[in-house]
PDB file of C-alpha atoms in Angstrom:
ATOM      1  CA  MET A 502       1.643 123.631 177.595  1.00  0.00           C
ATOM      2  CA  ASP A 503       0.898 126.313 175.023  1.00  0.00           C
ATOM      3  CA  ARG A 504       3.671 128.612 173.607  1.00  0.00           C
ATOM      4  CA  VAL A 505       3.599 132.340 172.801  1.00  0.00           C
ATOM      5  CA  ALA A 506       6.697 133.177 170.700  1.00  0.00           C
ATOM      6  CA  LEU A 507       8.318 136.603 170.137  1.00  0.00           C
ATOM      7  CA  ARG A 508      10.991 136.553 167.494  1.00  0.00           C
ATOM      8  CA  GLY A 509      13.659 139.131 166.567  1.00  0.00           C
ATOM      9  CA  LEU A 510      13.550 141.527 169.504  1.00  0.00           C
ATOM     10  CA  LYS A 511      16.590 143.843 168.776  1.00  0.00           C
ATOM     11  CA  ALA A 512      18.208 146.041 171.215  1.00  0.00           C
ATOM     12  CA  ARG A 513      21.704 147.658 171.580  1.00  0.00           C
ATOM     13  CA  GLY A 514      23.842 146.454 174.528  1.00  0.00           C
ATOM     14  CA  HIS A 515      27.186 146.833 175.801  1.00  0.00           C
ATOM     15  CA  HIS A 516      27.884 143.161 176.633  1.00  0.00           C
ATOM     16  CA  GLY A 517      31.147 141.405 176.016  1.00  0.00           C
ATOM     17  CA  VAL A 518      34.564 140.592 177.267  1.00  0.00           C
ATOM     18  CA  PHE A 519      36.495 143.205 175.263  1.00  0.00           C
ATOM     19  CA  PRO A 520      36.700 146.887 175.945  1.00  0.00           C
ATOM     20  CA  ARG A 521      35.619 147.706 172.479  1.00  0.00           C
ATOM     21  CA  GLU A 522      32.291 145.924 172.902  1.00  0.00           C
ATOM     22  CA  ARG A 523      31.726 147.603 176.173  1.00  0.00           C
ATOM     23  CA  GLU A 524      32.372 151.079 174.911  1.00  0.00           C
ATOM     24  CA  GLU A 525      30.837 150.992 171.424  1.00  0.00           C
ATOM     25  CA  GLY A 526      28.087 148.463 172.101  1.00  0.00           C
ATOM     26  CA  GLN A 527      26.527 146.388 169.479  1.00  0.00           C
ATOM     27  CA  THR A 528      22.992 144.913 168.465  1.00  0.00           C
ATOM     28  CA  PHE A 529      21.748 141.924 170.197  1.00  0.00           C
ATOM     29  CA  ILE A 530      18.637 139.964 168.901  1.00  0.00           C
ATOM     30  CA  VAL A 531      16.402 137.894 171.123  1.00  0.00           C
ATOM     31  CA  ASP A 532      13.896 135.202 170.468  1.00  0.00           C
ATOM     32  CA  LEU A 533      11.537 133.888 173.137  1.00  0.00           C
ATOM     33  CA  VAL A 534       9.135 131.156 173.478  1.00  0.00           C
ATOM     34  CA  LEU A 535       6.950 131.401 176.602  1.00  0.00           C
ATOM     35  CA  GLY A 536       5.223 128.244 177.782  1.00  0.00           C
ATOM     36  CA  LEU A 537       1.889 128.682 179.575  1.00  0.00           C
ATOM     37  CA  ASP A 538      -1.665 127.567 179.590  1.00  0.00           C
ATOM     38  CA  THR A 539      -3.768 129.898 177.464  1.00  0.00           C
ATOM     39  CA  ARG A 540      -7.071 128.143 177.829  1.00  0.00           C
ATOM     40  CA  PRO A 541      -8.427 130.395 180.643  1.00  0.00           C
ATOM     41  CA  ALA A 542      -7.548 133.583 178.578  1.00  0.00           C
ATOM     42  CA  ALA A 543      -9.126 132.012 175.309  1.00  0.00           C
ATOM     43  CA  ALA A 544     -12.211 131.001 177.254  1.00  0.00           C
ATOM     44  CA  ASP A 545     -12.957 134.386 178.611  1.00  0.00           C
ATOM     45  CA  ASP A 546     -11.040 136.376 175.903  1.00  0.00           C
ATOM     46  CA  ASP A 547      -9.281 138.213 178.677  1.00  0.00           C
ATOM     47  CA  LEU A 548      -5.766 139.561 178.405  1.00  0.00           C
ATOM     48  CA  ALA A 549      -5.459 139.462 182.153  1.00  0.00           C
ATOM     49  CA  LYS A 550      -5.596 135.780 181.987  1.00  0.00           C
ATOM     50  CA  THR A 551      -2.508 135.427 179.721  1.00  0.00           C
ATOM     51  CA  VAL A 552       0.906 136.910 179.277  1.00  0.00           C
ATOM     52  CA  HIS A 553       1.089 140.377 177.708  1.00  0.00           C
ATOM     53  CA  TYR A 554       3.690 139.851 175.319  1.00  0.00           C
ATOM     54  CA  GLY A 555       4.028 143.667 174.639  1.00  0.00           C
ATOM     55  CA  VAL A 556       5.064 144.154 178.236  1.00  0.00           C
ATOM     56  CA  VAL A 557       7.429 140.998 178.069  1.00  0.00           C
ATOM     57  CA  ALA A 558       9.204 142.527 174.837  1.00  0.00           C
ATOM     58  CA  GLU A 559       9.749 145.917 176.630  1.00  0.00           C
ATOM     59  CA  GLU A 560      11.245 144.301 179.756  1.00  0.00           C
ATOM     60  CA  VAL A 561      13.486 141.991 177.636  1.00  0.00           C
ATOM     61  CA  VAL A 562      14.744 145.055 175.627  1.00  0.00           C
ATOM     62  CA  ALA A 563      15.443 146.893 178.839  1.00  0.00           C
ATOM     63  CA  VAL A 564      17.467 143.930 180.201  1.00  0.00           C
ATOM     64  CA  VAL A 565      19.637 144.084 176.973  1.00  0.00           C
ATOM     65  CA  GLU A 566      19.975 147.842 177.166  1.00  0.00           C
ATOM     66  CA  GLY A 567      20.783 147.514 180.758  1.00  0.00           C
ATOM     67  CA  GLU A 568      23.841 146.553 182.995  1.00  0.00           C
ATOM     68  CA  PRO A 569      26.557 145.173 180.779  1.00  0.00           C
ATOM     69  CA  VAL A 570      27.716 141.613 181.524  1.00  0.00           C
ATOM     70  CA  ASP A 571      30.775 139.583 179.954  1.00  0.00           C
ATOM     71  CA  LEU A 572      28.863 136.599 178.505  1.00  0.00           C
ATOM     72  CA  ILE A 573      25.708 136.159 176.462  1.00  0.00           C
ATOM     73  CA  GLU A 574      25.106 133.134 178.772  1.00  0.00           C
ATOM     74  CA  THR A 575      24.616 135.690 181.601  1.00  0.00           C
ATOM     75  CA  LEU A 576      22.525 137.830 179.568  1.00  0.00           C
ATOM     76  CA  ALA A 577      20.236 134.933 178.529  1.00  0.00           C
ATOM     77  CA  GLU A 578      19.776 133.888 182.088  1.00  0.00           C
ATOM     78  CA  ARG A 579      18.675 137.294 183.080  1.00  0.00           C
ATOM     79  CA  ILE A 580      16.248 137.503 180.401  1.00  0.00           C
ATOM     80  CA  ALA A 581      14.832 134.109 181.398  1.00  0.00           C
ATOM     81  CA  ARG A 582      14.336 135.223 185.022  1.00  0.00           C
ATOM     82  CA  THR A 583      12.500 138.379 183.714  1.00  0.00           C
ATOM     83  CA  CYS A 584      10.141 136.199 181.677  1.00  0.00           C
ATOM     84  CA  LEU A 585       9.394 133.710 184.511  1.00  0.00           C
ATOM     85  CA  LYS A 586       8.461 136.672 186.863  1.00  0.00           C
ATOM     86  CA  HIS A 587       5.101 136.817 184.747  1.00  0.00           C
ATOM     87  CA  ASP A 588       2.139 135.005 186.352  1.00  0.00           C
ATOM     88  CA  GLY A 589       1.297 132.036 184.292  1.00  0.00           C
ATOM     89  CA  VAL A 590       4.616 131.741 182.377  1.00  0.00           C
ATOM     90  CA  GLU A 591       5.839 128.277 183.482  1.00  0.00           C
ATOM     91  CA  GLN A 592       8.711 127.891 181.130  1.00  0.00           C
ATOM     92  CA  VAL A 593      10.794 130.003 178.706  1.00  0.00           C
ATOM     93  CA  GLU A 594      13.195 129.385 175.887  1.00  0.00           C
ATOM     94  CA  VAL A 595      15.586 132.146 175.347  1.00  0.00           C
ATOM     95  CA  VAL A 596      17.929 132.423 172.289  1.00  0.00           C
ATOM     96  CA  VAL A 597      20.239 135.463 172.479  1.00  0.00           C
ATOM     97  CA  HIS A 598      21.928 136.170 169.096  1.00  0.00           C
ATOM     98  CA  LYS A 599      25.104 138.096 168.901  1.00  0.00           C
ATOM     99  CA  PRO A 600      25.631 138.777 164.995  1.00  0.00           C
ATOM    100  CA  ASP A 601      28.429 141.119 165.340  1.00  0.00           C
ATOM    101  CA  ALA A 602      30.500 139.169 167.668  1.00  0.00           C
ATOM    102  CA  PRO A 603      34.273 139.830 167.540  1.00  0.00           C
ATOM    103  CA  ILE A 604      35.187 136.723 165.469  1.00  0.00           C
ATOM    104  CA  THR A 605      38.068 136.978 162.997  1.00  0.00           C
ATOM    105  CA  VAL A 606      36.524 134.518 160.395  1.00  0.00           C
ATOM    106  CA  PRO A 607      33.348 135.058 158.508  1.00  0.00           C
ATOM    107  CA  PHE A 608      30.267 133.819 160.107  1.00  0.00           C
ATOM    108  CA  ASP A 609      26.510 134.558 160.139  1.00  0.00           C
ATOM    109  CA  ASP A 610      25.653 134.400 163.883  1.00  0.00           C
ATOM    110  CA  VAL A 611      26.695 133.502 167.223  1.00  0.00           C
ATOM    111  CA  SER A 612      23.720 132.528 169.760  1.00  0.00           C
ATOM    112  CA  ILE A 613      23.055 130.692 172.892  1.00  0.00           C
ATOM    113  CA  THR A 614      19.720 128.890 173.700  1.00  0.00           C
ATOM    114  CA  ILE A 615      18.595 128.216 177.180  1.00  0.00           C
ATOM    115  CA  THR A 616      15.453 126.758 178.643  1.00  0.00           C
ATOM    116  CA  ARG A 617      14.368 127.444 182.184  1.00  0.00           C
ATOM    117  CA  SER A 618      11.176 126.771 184.202  1.00  0.00           C
ATOM    118  CA  ARG A 619       9.605 127.600 187.515  1.00  0.00           C
ATOM    119  CA  VAL A 620      10.214 123.860 188.525  1.00  0.00           C
TER     120      VAL A 620
END
């Protein structure tokens, strides 16, 4: 299986369990690895035979900017479902980073990584 990666998609969302997170929002960063067979697209040099990663990026940002959820686990699941709706995408790895999470000790990042497939 071939892989198309998008790294560092940034969007402002209002996800979290605390009222401040819901009211003020914060930046979320998303990394994606889409698993698909790129041979048909490469053979014919045809965008229609692969995933349009620009469209995927826009859809993922819309999910992050959309309806708030409590958990980044839920957000990651929604993003994975969105990616798997694209023809040809058989598997997706989603990493959601929450670098401004409300943690009382110094930290660099909080993230969740999930892998989902059509099977």
